[in-house]
Coordinates of C-alpha atoms in Angstrom, one line a residue:
M1 CA -13.2 19.7 -7.5
K2 CA -10.5 21.2 -5.2
S3 CA -7.7 18.8 -4.4
A4 CA -6.5 18.3 -0.9
V5 CA -3.7 20.5 0.4
F6 CA -1.9 17.8 2.4
Q7 CA -1.2 14.3 1.3
I8 CA -0.4 11.7 4.0
V9 CA 0.5 8.0 3.4
I10 CA 0.0 5.5 6.2
L11 CA 1.4 2.0 6.5
E12 CA -0.4 0.1 9.2
D13 CA -1.5 -3.6 9.3
N14 CA -3.9 -3.4 12.2
R15 CA -7.3 -2.5 10.7
A16 CA -8.6 -0.9 13.9
D17 CA -5.5 1.3 14.4
L18 CA -5.6 2.3 10.7
H19 CA -9.3 3.2 10.9
I20 CA -8.8 5.4 14.0
M21 CA -5.6 6.9 12.7
R22 CA -7.2 7.8 9.4
H23 CA -10.3 9.3 11.1
S24 CA -8.3 11.2 13.8
I25 CA -6.2 12.8 11.0
L26 CA -9.2 13.6 8.7
D27 CA -11.1 15.1 11.7
A28 CA -8.2 17.4 12.6
V29 CA -6.9 18.2 9.1
V30 CA -9.6 19.5 6.8
D31 CA -7.7 19.8 3.6
C32 CA -6.1 16.3 3.7
N33 CA -6.0 13.1 1.7
V34 CA -4.9 9.9 3.4
I35 CA -3.6 7.0 1.4
A36 CA -3.4 3.9 3.4
F37 CA -1.7 0.6 3.0
S38 CA -1.8 -2.5 5.2
D39 CA 1.0 -4.3 3.5
G40 CA 4.6 -3.2 3.0
A41 CA 4.9 -4.7 -0.5
E42 CA 1.9 -2.5 -1.6
A43 CA 3.5 0.6 0.0
I44 CA 6.8 -0.1 -1.8
G45 CA 4.9 -0.5 -5.1
Y46 CA 3.3 2.9 -4.6
I47 CA 6.7 4.5 -3.6
D48 CA 8.3 3.0 -6.7
D49 CA 5.5 4.2 -9.0
A50 CA 6.7 7.2 -10.9
T51 CA 3.2 8.6 -11.1
S52 CA 2.4 8.3 -7.4
I53 CA 1.7 11.4 -5.4
V54 CA 4.6 12.2 -3.1
P55 CA 3.1 13.1 0.3
E56 CA 3.9 15.7 2.8
L57 CA 4.2 13.0 5.4
M58 CA 4.6 9.2 5.7
I59 CA 3.5 7.4 8.9
L60 CA 4.5 3.8 9.3
D61 CA 4.4 1.0 11.7
L62 CA 7.6 -1.0 12.2
N63 CA 6.2 -4.4 12.9
I64 CA 4.1 -5.6 10.0
P65 CA 4.2 -9.0 8.5
G66 CA 6.0 -9.6 5.2
V67 CA 7.8 -6.5 4.0
D68 CA 8.3 -4.7 7.3
G69 CA 8.4 -1.0 8.2
P70 CA 12.2 -0.7 8.3
S71 CA 12.3 -2.1 4.7
V72 CA 9.8 0.4 3.6
L73 CA 11.6 3.2 5.3
N74 CA 14.9 2.1 3.7
R75 CA 13.1 2.2 0.3
I76 CA 11.8 5.7 0.9
R77 CA 15.3 7.0 1.8
G78 CA 16.7 5.4 -1.3
N79 CA 14.1 6.8 -3.7
P80 CA 15.1 10.2 -5.2
R81 CA 11.4 11.3 -5.4
W82 CA 10.6 10.3 -1.8
S83 CA 13.9 10.7 0.1
H84 CA 12.9 14.1 1.4
V85 CA 9.5 13.0 2.8
P86 CA 9.3 13.2 6.6
V87 CA 8.7 9.7 8.0
F88 CA 7.1 9.3 11.4
V89 CA 7.4 5.8 12.9
F90 CA 4.1 5.1 14.8
T91 CA 4.4 1.9 16.7
A92 CA 3.6 0.1 20.0
S93 CA 7.2 -1.0 20.3
Q94 CA 9.2 0.6 23.1
S95 CA 12.3 -1.5 22.2
P96 CA 15.5 0.6 22.3
G97 CA 16.7 -1.6 19.4
D98 CA 13.6 -0.6 17.3
M99 CA 14.1 3.0 18.2
A100 CA 17.8 2.9 17.2
R101 CA 17.1 1.1 14.0
A102 CA 14.4 3.6 13.0
K103 CA 16.7 6.5 13.7
S104 CA 19.6 4.9 11.7
L105 CA 17.3 4.4 8.7
G106 CA 16.3 8.0 8.7
S107 CA 13.0 8.3 10.5
D108 CA 12.1 11.8 11.6
R109 CA 10.1 11.0 14.6
Y110 CA 9.4 7.9 16.7
L111 CA 5.9 8.0 18.2
L112 CA 4.3 5.4 20.5
K113 CA 0.8 4.4 19.7
P114 CA -1.7 5.6 22.3
M115 CA -3.8 3.2 24.3
D116 CA -7.1 5.0 24.1
L117 CA -9.3 7.1 21.8
N118 CA -8.3 10.4 23.4
G119 CA -4.7 9.6 22.6
F120 CA -5.5 8.9 18.9
L121 CA -7.5 12.2 18.7
K122 CA -4.5 14.1 20.2
F123 CA -2.3 12.3 17.5
G124 CA -4.6 13.8 14.8
R125 CA -4.3 17.3 16.3
D126 CA -0.5 16.9 16.6
I127 CA -0.3 15.9 12.9
K128 CA -2.4 19.0 12.0
E129 CA -0.1 21.3 14.0
W130 CA 3.0 19.7 12.5
L131 CA 1.7 20.1 8.9
E132 CA 0.6 23.7 9.5
D133 CA 4.0 24.6 11.0
R134 CA 5.8 23.0 8.1
A135 CA 3.6 24.9 5.6
R136 CA 4.3 28.2 7.4
I137 CA 8.0 27.5 7.4
S138 CA 8.0 26.6 3.7
A139 CA 5.9 29.7 2.8
S140 CA 8.5 31.9 4.6
G141 CA 11.2 30.7 2.3
F142 CA 13.0 28.3 4.6

């Protein structure tokens, strides 16, 4: 069995958002494996596991109960195996404070959750384009 080319980890506590995020990415990105967590503590356990697959991208929500998104982002940036992983914050929060905090913790992008299905489908296509651009750049030696 051929393994997926791209690995993506998602941290999202809203089941409906997680379901549509996963499917919009898998519909757009053919060679992709999505690993999803709905709890920050589970995500940190995966990040700290020396045998875990380090993904090409981490997508996380900021506002989750318990161990929140900023705590997970901080853990990613402090983990030598994961510190280089691009992290996209994907949230409904338009708070300037949340945006500033995400940036200060090292997020690579701050994306607002769409309000409809078409917006989520576009999100999947945007992720595909970003992954393909990143692969092309990497293949060219940069």
